[in-house]
Amino acid sequence: MVRFDARDPAGSVAAWVDDGRLAALPGDPRLLGDGPLLVLSAHADDETLGAGGLIALAVRAGRSVTVVVVSDGAGSHPDSRTTTAEALRHERAAEARAALDELGAGIDLVLLDVADGALQEARADIRTRLASIIRGLHPSVVLAPWRGDGHRDHRVLGEIAAELVAEAVADEAAGAAEGGPALFEYPVWLWHWGDPEHPDVPWDDLVRVELDPAAREAAARALDRHASQLRPLSSEPGDEAVLRPDFVAHFRRDAEVFVRSTPRAPDGAAGGASDHAPDGAAGHAPDGRNADAGADAGAVPGSRFDATHARQADPWGVTTRWYERRKRAITLGSLPDERLGAVLEIGCSIGVVTAELAERASSVLALDVSLVAVEQARARVAGRPHVRVEQADVTRGLPDAGPYDLVLISEVGYYLDPEQFERLLDDVERVLTPTGVVVACHWRHGADDFRQSGDDVHAALVRRPGLHAVAHHDEADFVVDVRSRDGRSVAARTGLR
């Protein structure tokens, strides 16, 4: 998934206009066809931002429209001292109803009231309830948040929608249902973090729906009803508006853009753990994790991360996000030696850190559980014969190689349970040279697929009696520890004292 911060300036509207490709997108007649329209929204206002104009057109054409808002919206202002979560829950429900009334008469609103930010945790329940709604409505089109939007709740709801639509299509093929719906996904946060050249923009799957003036005006009125998101709750800290004006400007266009989705046959899973790295907080807080070079090796099936890397060339924004570039610089700048000798990197992902390590190392062995990531990393370091990239699940032990002067464990440890991580540290110490260095860097917040916290990971490393502290860096978001069998400082190592 893409990583971003909603407090940052949004991408430029002019960049999209000047590029010209949005204006040239094709339409898809199914979006404006007959039959019921079902719109799934992770948070009240997503449906208005992403599909308000299309909803208005559908109502005017006489189609029945049902909007399902899944979360209760109570987490949009977690630091507010003037407004309680319960008050926000009621306010956002009222705003949703008022917004839909602006889009047209007779729109059905269903509120599932799932805790804001917790769609993954409630995934099975959401799936069951939405399956019942789809069976009852027989929609011709389902609209859902785009799975690549960069927000955990959006991604989870998009995944559930894709599963249910695939099942409905399979039922149709088996003759068990009258028809299967078409699925289209609407981007919301893409317009914040993206630009026309961003590698994660799904250009080949984008379609366009032209809006006439009446539909545009209805969508604008509907959006204005979401006052709790557009305007500050008060002048107090923590009550700031959630949606920046430069972000909202992207939704004043004369067309709406959707991602065409081709359903796959369901694989039999009823919606289990995510195939992504953790995705962030409640309300419209974006995907809070800014993972680095790892996030993949661990006690999770490689196929989960294969899917992540297959969908996006840089799933964690390692090459694009300032947070990632800065964290990488801090991590690599914390290494006590200029020349690194033999390096083992556990969890290399697409090989961005691998390439930087290669500039300072005599040899590098980079490991990742995802074959798709390994192939991308190999391409990145092609032409460097002293670098090898291999697929490996480190919970089954490290490859028979070494010894290593440096072992890097970055954004990996929390995917292992404590016992597995202790065994990994045993293996690391086994392959470490007598003066070897272990470097760990981890995100400090939680996620739905973590087996322990980043702080727990570093506490386990620090407890190792044979590894002495060389450097420690901690911030609110991540922590870096450098431990070595040689406890000398950098000044001592380089002869300054």
Short mmCIF file of C-alpha atoms in Angstrom, two decimals:
data_model
loop_
_atom_site.label_atom_id
_atom_site.label_comp_id
_atom_site.label_asym_id
_atom_site.label_seq_id
_atom_site.Cartn_x
_atom_site.Cartn_y
_atom_site.Cartn_z
CA MET A 1 0.00 0.00 0.00
CA VAL A 2 0.97 3.59 -0.52
CA ARG A 3 1.98 5.49 2.61
CA PHE A 4 1.01 9.14 3.10
CA ASP A 5 -0.03 11.70 5.68
CA ALA A 6 -3.31 13.58 5.21
CA ARG A 7 -1.77 16.60 6.91
CA ASP A 8 0.66 17.00 4.01
CA PRO A 9 -0.34 19.19 1.05
CA ALA A 10 -2.43 17.33 -1.48
CA GLY A 11 -1.26 16.64 -5.00
CA SER A 12 -1.82 19.32 -7.60
CA VAL A 13 -5.13 19.47 -9.46
CA ALA A 14 -3.34 21.30 -12.26
CA ALA A 15 -0.92 18.41 -12.72
CA TRP A 16 -3.79 16.05 -13.54
CA VAL A 17 -5.47 18.58 -15.82
CA ASP A 18 -2.27 19.41 -17.68
CA ASP A 19 -1.44 15.73 -18.13
CA GLY A 20 -4.60 15.24 -20.17
CA ARG A 21 -5.06 11.52 -19.61
CA LEU A 22 -8.00 11.90 -17.22
CA ALA A 23 -9.96 13.82 -19.83
CA ALA A 24 -9.24 11.10 -22.40
CA LEU A 25 -10.38 8.16 -20.27
CA PRO A 26 -13.09 5.93 -21.76
CA GLY A 27 -16.51 5.49 -20.25
CA ASP A 28 -18.15 2.23 -19.27
CA PRO A 29 -21.86 1.86 -20.10
CA ARG A 30 -22.48 -0.37 -17.09
CA LEU A 31 -21.98 2.57 -14.72
CA LEU A 32 -24.89 4.45 -16.28
CA GLY A 33 -27.01 1.42 -17.09
CA ASP A 34 -30.15 0.03 -15.52
CA GLY A 35 -30.63 -1.87 -12.32
CA PRO A 36 -30.00 -1.16 -8.65
CA LEU A 37 -26.83 0.63 -7.61
CA LEU A 38 -25.13 -0.39 -4.35
CA VAL A 39 -22.51 2.00 -2.98
CA LEU A 40 -20.22 0.84 -0.17
CA SER A 41 -18.51 3.50 1.91
CA ALA A 42 -15.89 2.95 4.59
CA HIS A 43 -16.66 6.30 6.22
CA ALA A 44 -19.53 8.74 5.82
CA ASP A 45 -18.40 11.12 3.03
CA ASP A 46 -16.33 8.58 1.05
CA GLU A 47 -19.33 7.88 -1.17
CA THR A 48 -19.89 11.60 -1.73
CA LEU A 49 -16.25 12.31 -2.50
CA GLY A 50 -15.79 9.35 -4.80
CA ALA A 51 -19.19 8.86 -6.42
CA GLY A 52 -21.55 11.69 -5.47
CA GLY A 53 -22.12 12.79 -9.06
CA LEU A 54 -22.78 9.26 -10.29
CA ILE A 55 -25.25 8.69 -7.46
CA ALA A 56 -27.10 11.86 -8.46
CA LEU A 57 -27.23 10.71 -12.09
CA ALA A 58 -28.51 7.28 -11.05
CA VAL A 59 -31.33 8.72 -8.94
CA ARG A 60 -32.37 11.03 -11.74
CA ALA A 61 -32.44 8.06 -14.14
CA GLY A 62 -34.88 6.26 -11.83
CA ARG A 63 -32.47 3.65 -10.51
CA SER A 64 -32.76 2.51 -6.91
CA VAL A 65 -29.68 3.47 -4.92
CA THR A 66 -28.53 2.02 -1.60
CA VAL A 67 -25.56 3.42 0.27
CA VAL A 68 -23.96 1.36 3.03
CA VAL A 69 -21.68 3.28 5.41
CA VAL A 70 -19.65 0.71 7.29
CA SER A 71 -17.79 2.63 10.02
CA ASP A 72 -19.32 4.85 12.66
CA GLY A 73 -16.94 7.75 11.88
CA ALA A 74 -16.21 8.34 15.56
CA GLY A 75 -12.44 8.29 15.11
CA SER A 76 -12.03 11.25 12.79
CA HIS A 77 -10.86 13.58 15.60
CA PRO A 78 -9.07 11.37 18.13
CA ASP A 79 -7.37 14.32 19.85
CA SER A 80 -10.46 16.49 20.24
CA ARG A 81 -11.06 17.84 23.74
CA THR A 82 -14.41 19.42 22.85
CA THR A 83 -16.28 16.65 21.06
CA THR A 84 -16.69 13.08 22.23
CA ALA A 85 -16.45 10.06 19.97
CA GLU A 86 -20.12 9.34 20.67
CA ALA A 87 -21.11 12.85 19.59
CA LEU A 88 -19.09 12.46 16.41
CA ARG A 89 -20.77 9.16 15.69
CA HIS A 90 -24.21 10.76 15.79
CA GLU A 91 -23.06 13.84 13.87
CA ARG A 92 -21.52 11.88 11.05
CA ALA A 93 -24.59 9.68 10.68
CA ALA A 94 -26.75 12.80 10.40
CA GLU A 95 -24.33 14.30 7.89
CA ALA A 96 -24.49 11.15 5.77
CA ARG A 97 -28.28 11.30 5.62
CA ALA A 98 -28.28 15.01 4.78
CA ALA A 99 -25.67 14.53 2.05
CA LEU A 100 -27.64 11.76 0.35
CA ASP A 101 -30.78 13.87 0.44
CA GLU A 102 -28.87 16.47 -1.59
CA LEU A 103 -28.01 13.81 -4.19
CA GLY A 104 -31.60 12.77 -4.74
CA ALA A 105 -34.78 11.53 -3.17
CA GLY A 106 -35.30 7.99 -2.02
CA ILE A 107 -31.69 6.90 -1.48
CA ASP A 108 -31.58 4.15 1.13
CA LEU A 109 -28.92 4.56 3.80
CA VAL A 110 -27.66 1.59 5.80
CA LEU A 111 -25.34 2.25 8.74
CA LEU A 112 -23.35 -0.79 9.90
CA ASP A 113 -21.85 1.18 12.82
CA VAL A 114 -18.53 -0.68 12.88
CA ALA A 115 -15.85 0.98 15.00
CA ASP A 116 -13.94 3.57 12.98
CA GLY A 117 -10.58 2.23 11.89
CA ALA A 118 -11.43 -1.37 12.82
CA LEU A 119 -12.80 -2.81 9.58
CA GLN A 120 -10.09 -5.46 9.49
CA GLU A 121 -10.95 -6.59 13.00
CA ALA A 122 -14.67 -6.80 12.08
CA ARG A 123 -14.04 -8.22 8.64
CA ALA A 124 -15.97 -11.46 9.01
CA ASP A 125 -19.04 -9.69 10.41
CA ILE A 126 -18.94 -7.01 7.70
CA ARG A 127 -18.66 -9.67 5.03
CA THR A 128 -21.66 -11.57 6.35
CA ARG A 129 -23.83 -8.46 6.56
CA LEU A 130 -22.85 -7.18 3.11
CA ALA A 131 -23.43 -10.60 1.58
CA SER A 132 -27.00 -10.49 2.90
CA ILE A 133 -27.51 -7.00 1.46
CA ILE A 134 -26.21 -8.03 -1.96
CA ARG A 135 -28.43 -11.13 -2.02
CA GLY A 136 -31.45 -8.98 -1.18
CA LEU A 137 -30.78 -6.15 -3.63
CA HIS A 138 -29.37 -7.99 -6.67
CA PRO A 139 -27.49 -4.83 -7.70
CA SER A 140 -26.33 -4.44 -11.27
CA VAL A 141 -23.35 -2.35 -10.11
CA VAL A 142 -21.45 -2.28 -6.84
CA LEU A 143 -19.24 0.69 -6.05
CA ALA A 144 -16.58 0.29 -3.36
CA PRO A 145 -13.48 2.16 -2.21
CA TRP A 146 -10.41 1.46 -4.33
CA ARG A 147 -8.19 -1.17 -2.75
CA GLY A 148 -5.05 0.77 -3.68
CA ASP A 149 -6.19 3.98 -1.98
CA GLY A 150 -3.65 3.78 0.84
CA HIS A 151 -6.11 3.71 3.73
CA ARG A 152 -6.58 0.47 5.64
CA ASP A 153 -10.37 0.73 5.97
CA HIS A 154 -10.71 1.51 2.26
CA ARG A 155 -8.52 -1.42 1.32
CA VAL A 156 -10.34 -3.89 3.58
CA LEU A 157 -13.79 -2.85 2.36
CA GLY A 158 -12.63 -3.00 -1.25
CA GLU A 159 -11.30 -6.50 -0.70
CA ILE A 160 -14.57 -7.65 0.87
CA ALA A 161 -16.52 -6.16 -2.03
CA ALA A 162 -14.30 -7.93 -4.57
CA GLU A 163 -14.79 -11.26 -2.80
CA LEU A 164 -18.57 -10.90 -2.67
CA VAL A 165 -18.90 -9.75 -6.27
CA ALA A 166 -16.72 -12.65 -7.42
CA GLU A 167 -19.02 -15.04 -5.57
CA ALA A 168 -22.10 -13.44 -7.12
CA VAL A 169 -20.57 -13.76 -10.59
CA ALA A 170 -19.72 -17.40 -9.88
CA ASP A 171 -23.31 -18.00 -8.76
CA GLU A 172 -24.56 -16.51 -12.00
CA ALA A 173 -22.30 -18.79 -14.02
CA ALA A 174 -23.66 -21.76 -12.08
CA GLY A 175 -27.23 -20.68 -12.70
CA ALA A 176 -27.90 -20.03 -9.03
CA ALA A 177 -28.68 -16.36 -9.34
CA GLU A 178 -30.36 -14.04 -11.80
CA GLY A 179 -27.27 -11.95 -12.38
CA GLY A 180 -23.95 -10.93 -11.02
CA PRO A 181 -23.04 -7.29 -10.43
CA ALA A 182 -20.20 -5.36 -12.00
CA LEU A 183 -17.67 -3.95 -9.53
CA PHE A 184 -16.13 -0.52 -9.83
CA GLU A 185 -13.87 1.04 -7.22
CA TYR A 186 -13.66 4.75 -6.53
CA PRO A 187 -10.40 6.41 -5.53
CA VAL A 188 -10.44 8.95 -2.72
CA TRP A 189 -6.95 9.35 -1.25
CA LEU A 190 -5.25 8.72 -4.60
CA TRP A 191 -5.87 12.39 -5.34
CA HIS A 192 -3.97 13.33 -2.18
CA TRP A 193 -0.80 11.24 -2.52
CA GLY A 194 -0.78 10.63 -6.24
CA ASP A 195 0.19 12.42 -9.40
CA PRO A 196 -0.14 11.35 -13.05
CA GLU A 197 3.33 9.78 -13.08
CA HIS A 198 3.01 7.85 -9.83
CA PRO A 199 3.66 4.14 -10.53
CA ASP A 200 0.60 3.07 -8.54
CA VAL A 201 -1.97 4.95 -10.63
CA PRO A 202 -3.95 2.16 -12.39
CA TRP A 203 -4.23 3.95 -15.72
CA ASP A 204 -5.19 0.85 -17.71
CA ASP A 205 -8.23 0.23 -15.50
CA LEU A 206 -9.54 3.79 -15.10
CA VAL A 207 -12.87 4.85 -16.59
CA ARG A 208 -14.67 8.17 -16.55
CA VAL A 209 -18.25 9.26 -15.92
CA GLU A 210 -19.15 12.71 -17.26
CA LEU A 211 -21.21 14.86 -14.91
CA ASP A 212 -23.68 17.45 -16.13
CA PRO A 213 -24.04 20.73 -14.21
CA ALA A 214 -26.95 19.47 -12.11
CA ALA A 215 -25.03 16.41 -10.97
CA ARG A 216 -21.93 18.49 -10.17
CA GLU A 217 -23.97 20.94 -8.13
CA ALA A 218 -25.73 18.14 -6.24
CA ALA A 219 -22.39 16.54 -5.41
CA ALA A 220 -21.00 19.86 -4.21
CA ARG A 221 -24.02 20.46 -1.97
CA ALA A 222 -23.76 16.93 -0.61
CA LEU A 223 -20.09 17.33 0.21
CA ASP A 224 -20.78 20.56 2.03
CA ARG A 225 -23.10 18.65 4.37
CA HIS A 226 -20.08 16.84 5.81
CA ALA A 227 -19.21 19.84 7.94
CA SER A 228 -17.35 17.88 10.62
CA GLN A 229 -14.79 16.86 8.02
CA LEU A 230 -14.55 20.07 6.02
CA ARG A 231 -14.46 22.61 8.81
CA PRO A 232 -12.86 22.71 12.27
CA LEU A 233 -14.99 21.49 15.13
CA SER A 234 -13.69 24.46 17.12
CA SER A 235 -10.57 26.58 17.42
CA GLU A 236 -9.08 24.16 19.94
CA PRO A 237 -6.11 21.92 19.08
CA GLY A 238 -7.31 18.54 17.87
CA ASP A 239 -10.42 20.01 16.24
CA GLU A 240 -8.82 20.86 12.91
CA ALA A 241 -10.62 20.09 9.65
CA VAL A 242 -9.84 16.60 8.36
CA LEU A 243 -10.17 17.33 4.63
CA ARG A 244 -7.76 19.98 3.36
CA PRO A 245 -9.13 22.48 0.79
CA ASP A 246 -6.42 21.52 -1.72
CA PHE A 247 -7.56 17.91 -1.39
CA VAL A 248 -11.27 18.74 -1.71
CA ALA A 249 -10.49 20.68 -4.90
CA HIS A 250 -9.92 17.35 -6.65
CA PHE A 251 -13.62 16.56 -6.26
CA ARG A 252 -14.85 19.66 -8.09
CA ARG A 253 -14.16 18.17 -11.53
CA ASP A 254 -16.66 17.74 -14.34
CA ALA A 255 -16.24 13.96 -14.23
CA GLU A 256 -15.69 11.17 -11.73
CA VAL A 257 -13.10 8.45 -12.15
CA PHE A 258 -13.51 4.78 -11.28
CA VAL A 259 -11.30 1.72 -11.34
CA ARG A 260 -12.73 -1.14 -13.38
CA SER A 261 -12.49 -4.40 -11.45
CA THR A 262 -12.53 -7.86 -13.06
CA PRO A 263 -13.84 -10.37 -10.52
CA ARG A 264 -11.85 -13.54 -9.87
CA ALA A 265 -13.39 -16.76 -8.76
CA PRO A 266 -13.27 -16.86 -4.96
CA ASP A 267 -10.52 -18.97 -3.44
CA GLY A 268 -12.68 -20.33 -0.65
CA ALA A 269 -11.40 -17.99 2.04
CA ALA A 270 -14.00 -16.17 3.99
CA GLY A 271 -11.90 -13.08 4.38
CA GLY A 272 -8.98 -13.69 6.65
CA ALA A 273 -5.84 -11.78 7.44
CA SER A 274 -4.76 -8.93 5.24
CA ASP A 275 -2.26 -9.44 2.45
CA HIS A 276 -0.85 -6.01 3.14
CA ALA A 277 1.38 -4.41 5.67
CA PRO A 278 -0.57 -2.51 8.34
CA ASP A 279 -2.61 0.34 7.14
CA GLY A 280 -3.31 3.01 9.63
CA ALA A 281 -5.78 4.62 11.84
CA ALA A 282 -9.39 5.57 12.14
CA GLY A 283 -11.56 8.16 10.43
CA HIS A 284 -9.73 9.70 7.52
CA ALA A 285 -6.33 9.34 9.14
CA PRO A 286 -4.37 7.66 6.35
CA ASP A 287 -2.24 4.60 6.35
CA GLY A 288 -0.02 5.38 9.29
CA ARG A 289 2.74 2.86 8.69
CA ASN A 290 5.62 3.89 6.51
CA ALA A 291 7.40 0.55 6.18
CA ASP A 292 10.93 0.33 4.94
CA ALA A 293 13.03 -2.29 3.29
CA GLY A 294 11.54 -5.30 5.01
CA ALA A 295 7.96 -5.83 6.07
CA ASP A 296 7.95 -9.14 4.26
CA ALA A 297 10.15 -11.88 5.73
CA GLY A 298 8.39 -13.61 8.57
CA ALA A 299 5.83 -16.10 9.72
CA VAL A 300 3.33 -15.18 7.04
CA PRO A 301 2.75 -16.90 3.70
CA GLY A 302 4.85 -15.41 0.92
CA SER A 303 1.78 -15.30 -1.31
CA ARG A 304 0.29 -12.56 0.85
CA PHE A 305 3.20 -10.29 0.11
CA ASP A 306 3.44 -11.57 -3.46
CA ALA A 307 -0.04 -10.10 -4.00
CA THR A 308 1.02 -6.82 -2.41
CA HIS A 309 4.09 -6.45 -4.61
CA ALA A 310 2.29 -7.63 -7.73
CA ARG A 311 -0.32 -4.89 -7.33
CA GLN A 312 2.13 -2.05 -6.73
CA ALA A 313 5.73 -1.51 -7.74
CA ASP A 314 6.59 0.24 -4.46
CA PRO A 315 3.93 -0.88 -1.95
CA TRP A 316 5.30 1.04 1.02
CA GLY A 317 6.42 4.20 -0.75
CA VAL A 318 10.08 3.49 0.02
CA THR A 319 11.29 5.44 -2.99
CA THR A 320 8.81 8.31 -2.80
CA ARG A 321 8.03 9.18 0.81
CA TRP A 322 10.25 11.61 2.70
CA TYR A 323 9.53 9.64 5.88
CA GLU A 324 11.00 6.53 4.25
CA ARG A 325 14.04 8.27 2.77
CA ARG A 326 14.80 9.98 6.08
CA LYS A 327 14.37 6.79 8.11
CA ARG A 328 16.60 4.92 5.70
CA ALA A 329 19.28 7.62 6.00
CA ILE A 330 19.10 7.49 9.80
CA THR A 331 19.36 3.70 9.81
CA LEU A 332 22.29 3.52 7.40
CA GLY A 333 23.94 6.52 9.06
CA SER A 334 23.85 4.67 12.37
CA LEU A 335 26.14 1.89 11.11
CA PRO A 336 29.46 2.10 12.97
CA ASP A 337 31.70 1.17 10.05
CA GLU A 338 32.12 2.88 6.71
CA ARG A 339 33.05 -0.39 4.98
CA LEU A 340 30.61 -3.11 5.93
CA GLY A 341 32.23 -6.37 4.87
CA ALA A 342 29.79 -9.26 4.42
CA VAL A 343 26.15 -8.21 4.91
CA LEU A 344 22.97 -10.22 5.50
CA GLU A 345 19.74 -8.27 4.94
CA ILE A 346 16.59 -9.93 6.29
CA GLY A 347 13.45 -8.66 4.55
CA CYS A 348 14.79 -6.79 1.51
CA SER A 349 11.42 -6.15 -0.22
CA ILE A 350 12.14 -4.43 -3.57
CA GLY A 351 15.82 -3.93 -2.83
CA VAL A 352 16.09 -0.20 -2.18
CA VAL A 353 18.23 -0.61 0.94
CA THR A 354 20.00 -3.56 -0.69
CA ALA A 355 21.32 -1.26 -3.40
CA GLU A 356 22.61 1.22 -0.82
CA LEU A 357 24.26 -1.50 1.25
CA ALA A 358 25.95 -2.77 -1.89
CA GLU A 359 27.84 0.52 -2.22
CA ARG A 360 29.60 -0.11 1.11
CA ALA A 361 29.75 -3.91 1.40
CA SER A 362 32.12 -6.53 0.02
CA SER A 363 29.16 -8.91 -0.33
CA VAL A 364 25.40 -8.80 0.33
CA LEU A 365 22.92 -11.62 0.75
CA ALA A 366 19.38 -10.16 0.76
CA LEU A 367 16.41 -12.32 1.74
CA ASP A 368 12.66 -11.91 1.36
CA VAL A 369 9.71 -14.28 1.69
CA SER A 370 8.00 -12.83 -1.43
CA LEU A 371 9.23 -14.15 -4.77
CA VAL A 372 7.68 -11.15 -6.53
CA ALA A 373 9.68 -8.80 -4.30
CA VAL A 374 12.82 -10.88 -4.81
CA GLU A 375 12.50 -10.57 -8.58
CA GLN A 376 12.12 -6.80 -8.33
CA ALA A 377 15.10 -6.56 -5.99
CA ARG A 378 17.22 -8.68 -8.34
CA ALA A 379 16.40 -6.32 -11.18
CA ARG A 380 17.36 -3.33 -9.02
CA VAL A 381 20.81 -4.74 -8.19
CA ALA A 382 21.48 -6.37 -11.55
CA GLY A 383 25.08 -6.05 -12.64
CA ARG A 384 26.46 -6.23 -9.10
CA PRO A 385 28.03 -9.67 -8.84
CA HIS A 386 28.77 -9.26 -5.12
CA VAL A 387 25.00 -9.08 -4.34
CA ARG A 388 22.64 -12.06 -4.15
CA VAL A 389 18.89 -11.86 -3.56
CA GLU A 390 17.13 -15.04 -2.48
CA GLN A 391 13.64 -16.07 -1.43
CA ALA A 392 13.61 -17.40 2.14
CA ASP A 393 11.28 -17.76 5.11
CA VAL A 394 13.52 -16.93 8.07
CA THR A 395 11.21 -18.73 10.50
CA ARG A 396 12.64 -21.92 9.00
CA GLY A 397 16.20 -20.86 9.69
CA LEU A 398 18.81 -18.80 7.89
CA PRO A 399 20.61 -20.14 4.83
CA ASP A 400 23.82 -22.05 5.44
CA ALA A 401 26.18 -19.20 4.69
CA GLY A 402 28.21 -16.59 6.48
CA PRO A 403 29.75 -15.47 8.66
CA TYR A 404 28.46 -11.90 8.38
CA ASP A 405 29.92 -8.65 9.60
CA LEU A 406 26.50 -6.97 9.54
CA VAL A 407 22.95 -8.31 9.82
CA LEU A 408 20.10 -5.89 9.10
CA ILE A 409 16.58 -6.68 10.39
CA SER A 410 14.27 -3.91 9.21
CA GLU A 411 10.47 -3.87 9.64
CA VAL A 412 10.35 -7.65 9.97
CA GLY A 413 10.41 -8.67 13.64
CA TYR A 414 6.80 -7.87 14.46
CA TYR A 415 5.54 -10.38 11.89
CA LEU A 416 7.12 -13.11 14.03
CA ASP A 417 5.78 -14.16 17.40
CA PRO A 418 8.21 -13.73 20.33
CA GLU A 419 9.41 -17.33 20.23
CA GLN A 420 10.05 -17.20 16.49
CA PHE A 421 11.93 -13.94 16.83
CA GLU A 422 14.09 -15.33 19.62
CA ARG A 423 14.99 -18.26 17.36
CA LEU A 424 15.84 -15.82 14.58
CA LEU A 425 18.15 -13.92 16.94
CA ASP A 426 19.78 -17.24 17.87
CA ASP A 427 20.42 -17.84 14.18
CA VAL A 428 21.72 -14.30 13.69
CA GLU A 429 24.20 -14.66 16.51
CA ARG A 430 25.29 -18.01 15.06
CA VAL A 431 26.24 -16.45 11.71
CA LEU A 432 27.74 -13.24 13.14
CA THR A 433 31.51 -12.62 13.08
CA PRO A 434 33.34 -12.05 16.41
CA THR A 435 33.06 -8.28 15.87
CA GLY A 436 29.76 -8.39 13.98
CA VAL A 437 26.95 -5.81 14.11
CA VAL A 438 23.17 -6.30 14.24
CA VAL A 439 20.95 -3.39 13.18
CA ALA A 440 17.18 -3.34 13.70
CA CYS A 441 14.63 -0.71 12.65
CA HIS A 442 10.89 -1.01 13.31
CA TRP A 443 7.64 0.93 13.26
CA ARG A 444 6.40 1.65 16.79
CA HIS A 445 2.64 1.62 16.21
CA GLY A 446 0.35 -1.39 15.90
CA ALA A 447 -1.26 -3.17 12.98
CA ASP A 448 -3.75 -5.96 12.44
CA ASP A 449 -1.18 -8.55 11.34
CA PHE A 450 1.56 -7.87 13.90
CA ARG A 451 2.36 -10.68 16.32
CA GLN A 452 4.21 -8.32 18.67
CA SER A 453 5.05 -4.64 18.79
CA GLY A 454 8.13 -3.00 17.36
CA ASP A 455 9.18 -2.03 20.88
CA ASP A 456 8.89 -5.68 21.95
CA VAL A 457 11.13 -6.66 19.05
CA HIS A 458 13.82 -4.20 20.12
CA ALA A 459 13.53 -5.18 23.77
CA ALA A 460 14.31 -8.77 22.76
CA LEU A 461 17.36 -7.62 20.84
CA VAL A 462 18.58 -5.44 23.70
CA ARG A 463 18.28 -8.37 26.13
CA ARG A 464 20.92 -10.34 24.23
CA PRO A 465 23.90 -10.33 26.61
CA GLY A 466 26.51 -10.85 23.91
CA LEU A 467 25.44 -7.81 21.89
CA HIS A 468 26.54 -4.42 23.20
CA ALA A 469 24.92 -1.06 22.52
CA VAL A 470 26.58 1.03 19.82
CA ALA A 471 23.72 3.37 18.85
CA HIS A 472 20.06 3.89 19.69
CA HIS A 473 17.59 6.22 17.99
CA ASP A 474 13.92 6.45 18.85
CA GLU A 475 11.09 8.69 17.69
CA ALA A 476 7.36 8.50 18.11
CA ASP A 477 7.08 6.44 14.92
CA PHE A 478 10.16 4.22 14.70
CA VAL A 479 13.16 2.96 16.64
CA VAL A 480 16.67 1.99 15.50
CA ASP A 481 19.07 -0.11 17.55
CA VAL A 482 22.66 -0.95 16.64
CA ARG A 483 24.14 -3.77 18.72
CA SER A 484 27.57 -5.34 18.29
CA ARG A 485 29.88 -7.96 19.73
CA ASP A 486 32.42 -5.14 19.63
CA GLY A 487 31.07 -2.53 22.03
CA ARG A 488 33.50 0.22 21.04
CA SER A 489 32.10 3.57 19.91
CA VAL A 490 32.56 4.86 16.39
CA ALA A 491 35.26 7.23 17.62
CA ALA A 492 37.14 4.33 19.19
CA ARG A 493 36.74 2.21 16.10
CA THR A 494 38.20 4.93 13.91
CA GLY A 495 41.10 5.84 16.23
CA LEU A 496 39.83 9.19 17.45
CA ARG A 497 40.21 8.12 21.08
#
